[in-house]
Each structure stands twice: as structure tokens, then as C-alpha cells.
CSV table of C-alpha atoms in Angstrom, one decimal:
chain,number,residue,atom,x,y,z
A,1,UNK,CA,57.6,17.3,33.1
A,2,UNK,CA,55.3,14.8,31.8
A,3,UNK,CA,55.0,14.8,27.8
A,4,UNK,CA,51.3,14.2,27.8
A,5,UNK,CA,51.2,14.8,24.2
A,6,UNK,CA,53.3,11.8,23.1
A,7,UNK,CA,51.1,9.9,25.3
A,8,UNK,CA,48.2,11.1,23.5
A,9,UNK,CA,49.9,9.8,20.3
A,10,UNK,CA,50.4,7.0,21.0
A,11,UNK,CA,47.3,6.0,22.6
A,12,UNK,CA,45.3,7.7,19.7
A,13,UNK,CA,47.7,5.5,17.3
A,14,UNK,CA,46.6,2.6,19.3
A,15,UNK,CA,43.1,3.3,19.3
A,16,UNK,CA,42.7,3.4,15.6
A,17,UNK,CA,43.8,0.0,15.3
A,18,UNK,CA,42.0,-1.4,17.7
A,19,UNK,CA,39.1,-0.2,15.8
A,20,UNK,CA,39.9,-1.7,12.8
A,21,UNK,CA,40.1,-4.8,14.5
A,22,UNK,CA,36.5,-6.7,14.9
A,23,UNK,CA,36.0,-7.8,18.7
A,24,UNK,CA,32.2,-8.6,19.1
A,25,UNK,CA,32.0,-10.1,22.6
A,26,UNK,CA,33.8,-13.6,22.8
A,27,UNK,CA,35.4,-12.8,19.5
A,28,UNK,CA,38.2,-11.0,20.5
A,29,UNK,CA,41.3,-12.9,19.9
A,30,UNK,CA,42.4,-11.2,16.8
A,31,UNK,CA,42.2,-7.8,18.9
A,32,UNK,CA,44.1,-9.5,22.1
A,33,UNK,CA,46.4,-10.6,19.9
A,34,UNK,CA,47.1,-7.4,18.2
A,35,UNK,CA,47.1,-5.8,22.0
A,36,UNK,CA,49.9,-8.3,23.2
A,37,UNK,CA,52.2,-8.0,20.8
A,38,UNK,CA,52.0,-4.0,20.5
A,39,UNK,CA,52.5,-3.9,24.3
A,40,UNK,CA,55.3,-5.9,24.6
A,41,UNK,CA,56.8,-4.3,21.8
A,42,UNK,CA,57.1,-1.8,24.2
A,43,UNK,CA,59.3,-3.5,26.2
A,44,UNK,CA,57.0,-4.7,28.6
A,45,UNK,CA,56.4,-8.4,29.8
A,46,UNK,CA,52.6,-9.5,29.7
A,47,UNK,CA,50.6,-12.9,31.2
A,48,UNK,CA,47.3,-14.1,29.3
A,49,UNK,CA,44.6,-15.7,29.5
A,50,UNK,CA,42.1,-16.6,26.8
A,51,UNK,CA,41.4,-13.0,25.4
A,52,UNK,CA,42.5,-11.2,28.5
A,53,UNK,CA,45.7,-9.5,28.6
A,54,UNK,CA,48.1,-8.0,31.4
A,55,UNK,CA,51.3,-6.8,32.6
A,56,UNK,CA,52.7,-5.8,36.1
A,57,UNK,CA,54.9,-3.5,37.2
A,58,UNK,CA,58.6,-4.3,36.9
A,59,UNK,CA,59.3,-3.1,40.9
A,60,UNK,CA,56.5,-5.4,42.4
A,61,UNK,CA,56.8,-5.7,45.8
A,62,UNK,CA,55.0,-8.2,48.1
A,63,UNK,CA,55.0,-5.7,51.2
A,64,UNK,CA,53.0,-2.6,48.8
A,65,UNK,CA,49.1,-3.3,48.3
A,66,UNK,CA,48.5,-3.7,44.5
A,67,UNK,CA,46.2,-1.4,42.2
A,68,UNK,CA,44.8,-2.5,39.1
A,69,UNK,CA,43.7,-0.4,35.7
A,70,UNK,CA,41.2,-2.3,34.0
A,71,UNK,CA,39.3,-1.5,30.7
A,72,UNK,CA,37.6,-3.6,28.2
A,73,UNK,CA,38.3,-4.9,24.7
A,74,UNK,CA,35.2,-6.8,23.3
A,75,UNK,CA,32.2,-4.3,21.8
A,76,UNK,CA,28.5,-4.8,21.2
A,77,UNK,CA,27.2,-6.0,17.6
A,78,UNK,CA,27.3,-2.5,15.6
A,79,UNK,CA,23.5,-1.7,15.6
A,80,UNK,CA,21.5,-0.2,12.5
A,81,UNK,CA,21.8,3.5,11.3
A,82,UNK,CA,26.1,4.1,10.9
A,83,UNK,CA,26.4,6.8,8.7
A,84,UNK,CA,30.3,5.7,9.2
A,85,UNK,CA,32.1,2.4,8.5
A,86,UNK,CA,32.1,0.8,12.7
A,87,UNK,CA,35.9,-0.6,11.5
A,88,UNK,CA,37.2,2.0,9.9
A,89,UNK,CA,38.4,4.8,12.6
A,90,UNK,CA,37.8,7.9,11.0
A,91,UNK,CA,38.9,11.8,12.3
A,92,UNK,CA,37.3,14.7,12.0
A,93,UNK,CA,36.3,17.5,14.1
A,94,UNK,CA,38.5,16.5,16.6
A,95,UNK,CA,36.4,13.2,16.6
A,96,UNK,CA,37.4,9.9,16.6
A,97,UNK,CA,34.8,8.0,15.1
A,98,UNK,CA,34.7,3.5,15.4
A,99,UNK,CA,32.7,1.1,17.2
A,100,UNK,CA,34.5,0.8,20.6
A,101,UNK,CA,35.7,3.9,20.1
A,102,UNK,CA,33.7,5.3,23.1
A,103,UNK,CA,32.8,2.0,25.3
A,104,UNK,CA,35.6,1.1,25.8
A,105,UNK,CA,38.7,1.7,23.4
A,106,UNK,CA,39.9,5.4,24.9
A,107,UNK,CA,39.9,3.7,28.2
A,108,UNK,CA,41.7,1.4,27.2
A,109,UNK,CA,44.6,3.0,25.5
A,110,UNK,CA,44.3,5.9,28.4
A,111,UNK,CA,45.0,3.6,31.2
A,112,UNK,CA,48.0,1.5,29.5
A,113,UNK,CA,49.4,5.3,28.6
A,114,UNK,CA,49.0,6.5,32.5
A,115,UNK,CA,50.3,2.6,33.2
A,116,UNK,CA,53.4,3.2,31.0
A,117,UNK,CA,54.1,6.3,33.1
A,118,UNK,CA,53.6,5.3,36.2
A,119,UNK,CA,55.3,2.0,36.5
A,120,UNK,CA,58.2,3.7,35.3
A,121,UNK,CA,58.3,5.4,38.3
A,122,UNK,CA,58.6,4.3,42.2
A,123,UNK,CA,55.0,4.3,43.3
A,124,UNK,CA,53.7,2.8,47.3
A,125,UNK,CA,51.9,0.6,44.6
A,126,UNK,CA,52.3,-2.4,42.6
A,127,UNK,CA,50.2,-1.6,39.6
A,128,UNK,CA,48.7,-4.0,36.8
A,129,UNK,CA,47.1,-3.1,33.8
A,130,UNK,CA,44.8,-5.4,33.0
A,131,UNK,CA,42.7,-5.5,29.2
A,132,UNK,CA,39.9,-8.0,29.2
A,133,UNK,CA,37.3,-9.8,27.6
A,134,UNK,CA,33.5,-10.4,27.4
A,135,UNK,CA,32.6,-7.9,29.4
A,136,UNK,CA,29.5,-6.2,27.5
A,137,UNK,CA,28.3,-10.0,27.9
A,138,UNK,CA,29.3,-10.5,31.4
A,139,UNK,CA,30.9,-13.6,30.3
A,140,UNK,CA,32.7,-16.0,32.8
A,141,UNK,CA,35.7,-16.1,30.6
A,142,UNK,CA,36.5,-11.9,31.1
A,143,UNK,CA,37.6,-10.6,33.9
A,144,UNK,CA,36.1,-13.2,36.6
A,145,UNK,CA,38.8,-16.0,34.9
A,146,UNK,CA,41.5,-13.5,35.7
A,147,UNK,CA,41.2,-12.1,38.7
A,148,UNK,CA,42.0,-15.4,40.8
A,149,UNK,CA,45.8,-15.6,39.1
A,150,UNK,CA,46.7,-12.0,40.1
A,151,UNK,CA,48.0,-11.1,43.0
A,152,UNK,CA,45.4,-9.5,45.3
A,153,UNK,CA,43.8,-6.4,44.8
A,154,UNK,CA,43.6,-3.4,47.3
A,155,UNK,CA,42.0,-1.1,45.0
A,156,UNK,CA,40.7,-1.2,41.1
A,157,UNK,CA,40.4,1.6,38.4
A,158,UNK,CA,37.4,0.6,36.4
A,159,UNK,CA,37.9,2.4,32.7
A,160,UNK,CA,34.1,3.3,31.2
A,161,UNK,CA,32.9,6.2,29.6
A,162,UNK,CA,32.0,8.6,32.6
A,163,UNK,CA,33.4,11.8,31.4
A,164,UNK,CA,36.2,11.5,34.0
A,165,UNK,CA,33.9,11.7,37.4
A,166,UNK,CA,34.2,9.2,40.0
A,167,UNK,CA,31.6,6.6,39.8
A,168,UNK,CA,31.9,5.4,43.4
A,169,UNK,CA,28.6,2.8,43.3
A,170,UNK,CA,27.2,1.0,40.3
A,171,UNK,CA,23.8,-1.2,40.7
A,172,UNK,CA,23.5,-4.7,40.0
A,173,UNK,CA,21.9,-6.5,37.9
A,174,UNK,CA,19.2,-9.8,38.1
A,175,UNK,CA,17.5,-11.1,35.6
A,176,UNK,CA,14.7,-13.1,36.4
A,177,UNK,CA,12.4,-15.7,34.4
A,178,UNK,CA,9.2,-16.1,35.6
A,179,UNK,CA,6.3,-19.0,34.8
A,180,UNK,CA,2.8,-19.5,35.2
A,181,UNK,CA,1.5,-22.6,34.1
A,182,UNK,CA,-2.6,-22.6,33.8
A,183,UNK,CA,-4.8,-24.8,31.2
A,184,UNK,CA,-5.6,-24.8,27.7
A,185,UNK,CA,-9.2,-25.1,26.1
A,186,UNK,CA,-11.5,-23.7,23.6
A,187,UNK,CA,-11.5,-19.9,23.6
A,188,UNK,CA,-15.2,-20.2,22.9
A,189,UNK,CA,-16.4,-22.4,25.5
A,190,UNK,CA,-16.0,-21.6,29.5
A,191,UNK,CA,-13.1,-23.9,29.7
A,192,UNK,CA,-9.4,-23.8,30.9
A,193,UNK,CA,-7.1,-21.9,33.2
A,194,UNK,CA,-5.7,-18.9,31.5
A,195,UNK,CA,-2.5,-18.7,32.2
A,196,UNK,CA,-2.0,-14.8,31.1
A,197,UNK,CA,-4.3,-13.9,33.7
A,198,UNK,CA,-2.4,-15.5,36.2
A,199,UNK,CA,0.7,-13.3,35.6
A,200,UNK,CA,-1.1,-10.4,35.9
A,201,UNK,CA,-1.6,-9.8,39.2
A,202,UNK,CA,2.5,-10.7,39.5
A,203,UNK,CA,3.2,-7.9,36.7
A,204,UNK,CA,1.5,-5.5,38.7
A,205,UNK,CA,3.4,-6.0,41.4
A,206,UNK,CA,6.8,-5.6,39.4
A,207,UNK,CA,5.2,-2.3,38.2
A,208,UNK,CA,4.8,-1.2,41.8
A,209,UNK,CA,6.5,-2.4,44.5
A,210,UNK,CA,9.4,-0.2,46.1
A,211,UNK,CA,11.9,-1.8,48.3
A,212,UNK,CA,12.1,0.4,51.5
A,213,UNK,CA,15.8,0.8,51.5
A,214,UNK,CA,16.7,3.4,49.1
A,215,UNK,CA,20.4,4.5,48.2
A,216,UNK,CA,21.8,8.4,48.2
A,217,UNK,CA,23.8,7.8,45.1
A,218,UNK,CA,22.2,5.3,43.3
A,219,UNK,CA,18.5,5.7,44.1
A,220,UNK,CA,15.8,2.2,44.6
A,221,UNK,CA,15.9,-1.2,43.6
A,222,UNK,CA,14.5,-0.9,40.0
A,223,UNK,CA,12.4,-3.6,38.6
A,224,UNK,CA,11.2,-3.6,34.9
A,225,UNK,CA,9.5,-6.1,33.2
A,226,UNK,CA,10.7,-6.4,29.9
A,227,UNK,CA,9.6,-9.6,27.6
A,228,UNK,CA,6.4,-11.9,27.6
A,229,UNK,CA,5.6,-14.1,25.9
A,230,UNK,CA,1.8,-16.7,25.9
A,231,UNK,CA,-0.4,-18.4,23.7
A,232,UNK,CA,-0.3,-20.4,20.6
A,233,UNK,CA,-3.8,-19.3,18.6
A,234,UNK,CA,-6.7,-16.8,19.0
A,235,UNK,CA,-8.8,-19.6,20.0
A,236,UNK,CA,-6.7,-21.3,22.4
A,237,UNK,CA,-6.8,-20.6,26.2
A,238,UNK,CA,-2.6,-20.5,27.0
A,239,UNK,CA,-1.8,-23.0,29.0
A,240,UNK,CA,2.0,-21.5,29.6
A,241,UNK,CA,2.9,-17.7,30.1
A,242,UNK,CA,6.6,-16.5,30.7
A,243,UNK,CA,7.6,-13.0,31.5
A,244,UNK,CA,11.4,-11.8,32.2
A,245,UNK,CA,12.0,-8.4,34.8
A,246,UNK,CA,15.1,-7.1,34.3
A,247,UNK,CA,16.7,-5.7,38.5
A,248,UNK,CA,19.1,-3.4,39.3
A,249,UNK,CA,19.8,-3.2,42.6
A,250,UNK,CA,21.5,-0.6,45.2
A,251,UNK,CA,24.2,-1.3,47.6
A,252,UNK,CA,21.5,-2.1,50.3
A,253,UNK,CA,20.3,-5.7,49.0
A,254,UNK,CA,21.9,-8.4,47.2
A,255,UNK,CA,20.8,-10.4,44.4
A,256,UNK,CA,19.8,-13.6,46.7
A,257,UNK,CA,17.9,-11.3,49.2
A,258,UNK,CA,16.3,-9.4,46.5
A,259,UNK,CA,15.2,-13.0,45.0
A,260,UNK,CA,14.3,-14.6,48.4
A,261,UNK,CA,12.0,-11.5,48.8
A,262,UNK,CA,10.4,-11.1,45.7
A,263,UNK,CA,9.6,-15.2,45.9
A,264,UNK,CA,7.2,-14.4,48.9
A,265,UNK,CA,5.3,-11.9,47.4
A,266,UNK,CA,4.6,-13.2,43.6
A,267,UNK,CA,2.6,-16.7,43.2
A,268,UNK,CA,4.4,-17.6,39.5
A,269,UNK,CA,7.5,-19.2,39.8
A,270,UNK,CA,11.0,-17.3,39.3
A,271,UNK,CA,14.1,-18.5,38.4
A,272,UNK,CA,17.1,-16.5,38.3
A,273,UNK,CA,19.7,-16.3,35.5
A,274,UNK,CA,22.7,-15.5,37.8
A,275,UNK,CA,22.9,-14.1,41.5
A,276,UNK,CA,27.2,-13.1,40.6
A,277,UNK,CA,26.2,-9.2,39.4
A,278,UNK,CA,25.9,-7.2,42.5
A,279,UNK,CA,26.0,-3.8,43.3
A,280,UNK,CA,28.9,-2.6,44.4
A,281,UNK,CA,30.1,0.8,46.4
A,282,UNK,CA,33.3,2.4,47.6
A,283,UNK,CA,33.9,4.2,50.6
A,284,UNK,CA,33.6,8.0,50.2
A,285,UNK,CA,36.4,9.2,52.3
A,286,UNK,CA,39.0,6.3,50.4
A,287,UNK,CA,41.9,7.9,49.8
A,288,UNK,CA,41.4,7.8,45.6
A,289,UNK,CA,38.2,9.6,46.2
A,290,UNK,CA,39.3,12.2,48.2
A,291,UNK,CA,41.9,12.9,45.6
A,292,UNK,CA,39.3,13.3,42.7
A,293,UNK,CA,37.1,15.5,44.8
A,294,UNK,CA,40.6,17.8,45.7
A,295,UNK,CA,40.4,17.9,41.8
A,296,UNK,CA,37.2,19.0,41.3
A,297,UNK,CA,35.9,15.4,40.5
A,298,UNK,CA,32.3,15.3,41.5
A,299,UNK,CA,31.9,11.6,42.8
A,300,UNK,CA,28.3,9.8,41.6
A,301,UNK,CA,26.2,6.7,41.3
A,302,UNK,CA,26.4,4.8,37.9
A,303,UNK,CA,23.0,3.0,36.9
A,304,UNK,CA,25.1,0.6,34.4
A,305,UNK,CA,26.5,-2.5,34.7
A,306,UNK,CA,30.2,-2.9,34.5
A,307,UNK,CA,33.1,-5.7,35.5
A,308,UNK,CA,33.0,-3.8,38.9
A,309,UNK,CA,30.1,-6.4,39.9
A,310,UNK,CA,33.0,-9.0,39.8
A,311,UNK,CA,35.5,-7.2,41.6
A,312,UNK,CA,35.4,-8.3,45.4
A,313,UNK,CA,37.6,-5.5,46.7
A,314,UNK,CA,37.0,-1.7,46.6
A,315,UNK,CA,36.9,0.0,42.6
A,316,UNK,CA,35.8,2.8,41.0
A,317,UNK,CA,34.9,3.2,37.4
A,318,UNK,CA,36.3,6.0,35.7
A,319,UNK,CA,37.2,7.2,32.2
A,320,UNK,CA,36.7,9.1,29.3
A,321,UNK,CA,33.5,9.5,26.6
A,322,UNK,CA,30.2,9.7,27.5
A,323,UNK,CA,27.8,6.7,28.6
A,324,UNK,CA,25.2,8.0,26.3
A,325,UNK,CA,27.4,7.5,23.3
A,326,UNK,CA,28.1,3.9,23.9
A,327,UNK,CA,26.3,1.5,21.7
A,328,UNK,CA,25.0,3.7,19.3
A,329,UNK,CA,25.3,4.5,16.0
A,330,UNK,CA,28.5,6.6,15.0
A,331,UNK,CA,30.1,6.2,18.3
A,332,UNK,CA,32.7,8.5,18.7
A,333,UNK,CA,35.5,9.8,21.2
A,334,UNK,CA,37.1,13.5,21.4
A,335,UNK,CA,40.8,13.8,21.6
A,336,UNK,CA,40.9,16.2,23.9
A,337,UNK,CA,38.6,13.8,25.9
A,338,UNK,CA,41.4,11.1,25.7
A,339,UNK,CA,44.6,13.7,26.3
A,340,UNK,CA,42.7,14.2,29.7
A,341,UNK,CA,41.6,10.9,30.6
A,342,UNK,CA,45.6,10.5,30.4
A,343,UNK,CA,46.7,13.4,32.6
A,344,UNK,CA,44.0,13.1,34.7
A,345,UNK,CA,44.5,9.1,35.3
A,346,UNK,CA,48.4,10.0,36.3
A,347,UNK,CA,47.3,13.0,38.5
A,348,UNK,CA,44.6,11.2,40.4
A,349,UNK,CA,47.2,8.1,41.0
A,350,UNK,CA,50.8,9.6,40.8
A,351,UNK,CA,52.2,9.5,45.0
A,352,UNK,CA,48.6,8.5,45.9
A,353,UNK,CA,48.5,6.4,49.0
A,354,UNK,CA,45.8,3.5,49.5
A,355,UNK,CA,46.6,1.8,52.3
């Protein structure tokens, strides 16, 4: 019988440490650090990389497809209104209160608990557990630096707080800058080529254009514009204005199609920042999927952003907290939330099959 409650423990032990521990996105050494040395105090091996962390299963073999358990370490900036100190873990309630506590700390320490267990045992799976970096920044030193020195993946375990559903798609995400350039003269005389008014007509269509194909789980293509900026005086006709549309997009399109299409339509010029964040979706009758859902797991579509958009191979993100409760103040978790997440990780993979 499983002793879920020293598993608990020591993940909660875990935890509030890592709290204590500043990690700010690309600042996490001190935290990776701390992370390595308490896993392989444990007895087990680890590889690194920068700030990412990870360790493989002891019984890996080259003829079993290979799962991966991956969670984050970095956090957002604490933002205004903590009531709490965001380092110093605090109890009460049943609460555990921190900054990362939430997104992503009790996935974390669930998924290296539920790795301890399982790679302790003979599994049709190689498993790595797999901590990384910059990924609330969607840095190119997280999780995309690491994937190319592991072995290859078959399936991954995406930890982020869904309250332990299945998300089985996740939209993407573009961001585009866009530029109209016009002409400047005196704001009392008919002179000049306002460039504001140029953008309008583009803005609108931001505001109401709808892709025609539409996703069951993760609904349209969304398209917000959300920054401008023009002018340099009341009385000077802006010669430059910039606007920036934020895009999530469903499984249907990807970034460069989304981009090629949206460059027909508007007349400013677009750049986009990066075309790597794409949707992503896993197949509904996978065999991880059809385990939740014997469970009771109710499998959804996720409109954040996560280190799935970097995974090339099937994932599914999955983990304990609530999504609304990350980056905010007094961020908290629930023990009980993390005592599941544990025995709910080893029941959804113990014997499972993926290949």
C-alpha cells in the first residue's frame, strides 16, 4: 500500500522551501540549486542545464517509449496587495500560503513525489522528471534548451494548476506589433497624414473578425488589441502610430497561417514577436486520457499558455491549485489539494500503457 501521507510530507516540506527561495523568471539558480541538491540527496542521479533540472529513471530501457513529468520553478514578480510575506510560506487553514505556491510549486513537488514512487517500480515506461526554467517568460533557456538532450518523448505530463482535470488542448499564443506610418503637421492647419486614423480601420478589424474554424474544446481564434501608443503633442498631427494584439489561437491554425492571413486583410504593417507558441492538442481516445475519464477526470480546453507550446510530441497539462489563483496576491495552495495531486498523478500513471 502506498503511504501517500509521507509523500505528502515530504513534498509539503519541499514546498516550503522552495518558497522561501526567490525565483523571478531567469533568476532561478538559487532555487535550482537548492532543487538539485535536495533531490539527489535522495539518492537519485540528476543532469542540468542552466536552471533546469532532471533525473531519469534508474531501469531505462531503449526498447520502452519514455514519459516525462514536467513542472516549473521560476514565478511571476509578486504583484501589489500581499496581505502575506510572498517568501515566507505560511499555514493556516489548511492553506499553504507563498508566491509560487499555486503556479507552479505543488506541481512541482507532486510530480517528483509520484516520480519517486513510480520509478521505484517496474513501469512499460522510462520516466523523467523534469523541473525547469523561464517558463512564465517563455524563455528559450527553459524547457526548449532541454528537450533536445533527452531521450525522446512519447507522451508529457504538463504540471499547472488545473484542479487535477485533463487539459487535453491549450491555445497559442502571437503577439503581433503593428505600424502605421502617416505625416506630421500643424494640428491647426489642414496639413499632414494622421497616422491614428490610419490604424483605425485595422483596429476594427481585430475587434471583429472571426476565423471560420472554430475548436470544440478551446473555442475561436481570439484576437485582442491590447497597447497603442501615437503622438508627441496636442498640436502635432502623429506621424507614427503602433498598436500590439495579443492571439491565441486553436488547434485549427498555426501562428504563421494566422499571420500570413491577417497580413492580407490589415493595410499597417505587422511584425510578429515569435511564431514558436502554438496551440497544441492531444488525441481524446490516448490511452492517458481514457484513464482520467475512467476516473472521473472531466477532460477540457485550457485558454493559457504553458511549456506544452514547446513540446512537439503529445502532453497534457495537469495538476493541482486553481488557475485563477496564480499570480495574484496571497497565492495559496490546500494540502488536501497537494495529497491528491500525488495519489492521483500515481493512479492515472501506475501500469498505464502508452504505446
Amino acid at each position: 500500500m502506498i503511504d501517500i501521507g509521507y509523500y505528502t510530507s515530504e513534498a509539503l516540506t519541499l514546498l516550503q522551501t522552495l518558497i522561501r527561495i526567490p525565483s523571478i523568471s531567469r533568476e532561478e539558480e538559487q532555487a535550482a540549486d537548492f532543487l538539485q541538491n535536495y533531490i539527489e540527496e535522495t539518492g537519485i542521479m540528476t543532469g542540468r542545464s542552466g536552471n533546469n533540472i532532471w533525473c531519469i529513471s534508474p531501469m531505462f530501457d531503449t526498447r520502452k517509449p519514455t514519459l516525462l513529468l514536467n513542472s516549473h520553478i521560476d514565478t511571476v514578480k509578486p504583484v501589489n496587495g500581499w496581505r502575506k510575506h510572498p517568501f515566507t510560506p505560511k499555514s493556516e487553514n489548511g492553506k499553504l500560503y507563498g508566491l509560487g505556491s499555486n503556479d507552479a510549486g505543488a506541481s512541482v513537488v507532486s510530480l517528483f513525489q509520484a516520480y519517486r514512487y513510480l520509478s521505484s517500480t517496474e513501469q512499460n515506461y522510462n520516466l523523467i522528471f523534469l523541473a525547469s526554467c523561464e517558463e512564465e517568460v517563455s524563455g528559450k533557456n527553459g524547457i526548449e534548451s532541454v528537450l533536445p538532450q533527452l531521450p525522446p518523448i512519447a507522451l508529457g505530463i504538463v504540471g499547472e494548476p488545473t484542479e487535477m482535470q485533463p487539459a487535453i488542448a491549450e491555445k497559442g499564443l502571437m503577439v503581433l506589433d503593428v505600424t502605421a506610418h502617416g505625416k506630421a503637421g500643424h494640428a491647426a492647419r489642414n496639413e499632414g497624414d494622421n497616422a491614428i486614423y490610419k490604424v483605425m480601420k485595422d483596429i476594427e478589424w481585430f475587434r471583429t473578425y472571426r476565423f471560420p474554424e472554430e475548436s470544440s474544446l478551446l473555442g475561436p481564434v481570439k484576437m485582442s488589441v491590447t497597447q497603442i501608443n501615437a503622438g508627441t503633442q496636442h498640436n502635432v498631427i502623429p506621424d507614427l502610430c503602433t498598436f500590439v494584439v495579443d492571439i491565441r489561437s486553436n488547434e485549427f491554425y498555426s501562428n504563421e497561417e494566422l499571420f500570413q492571413a491577417i497580413s492580407q486583410q490589415i493595410s499597417s504593417e505587422a511584425k510578429a514577436r515569435s511564431f514558436r507558441l502554438n496551440s497544441s492538442r492531444i488525441d481524446i481516445h490516448h490511452p492517458f486520457v481514457q484513464r482520467a475519464i475512467s476516473l472521473g477526470k472531466v477532460p477540457f480546453g485550457s485558454p493559457t499558455l504553458s511549456d506544452q507550446a514547446l513540446m512537439k510530441f503529445p502532453s497534457v497539462k495537469i495538476g493541482p491549485g486553481k488557475s485563477s489563483r496564480s499570480h495574484t496576491a496571497d497565492e495559496y495552495i490546500l494540502v488536501s489539494e497537494i495529497e491528491d495531486a500525488i495519489a492521483t498523478y500515481i493512479q492515472l500513471l501506475d501500469g498505464l500503457r502508452i504505446s
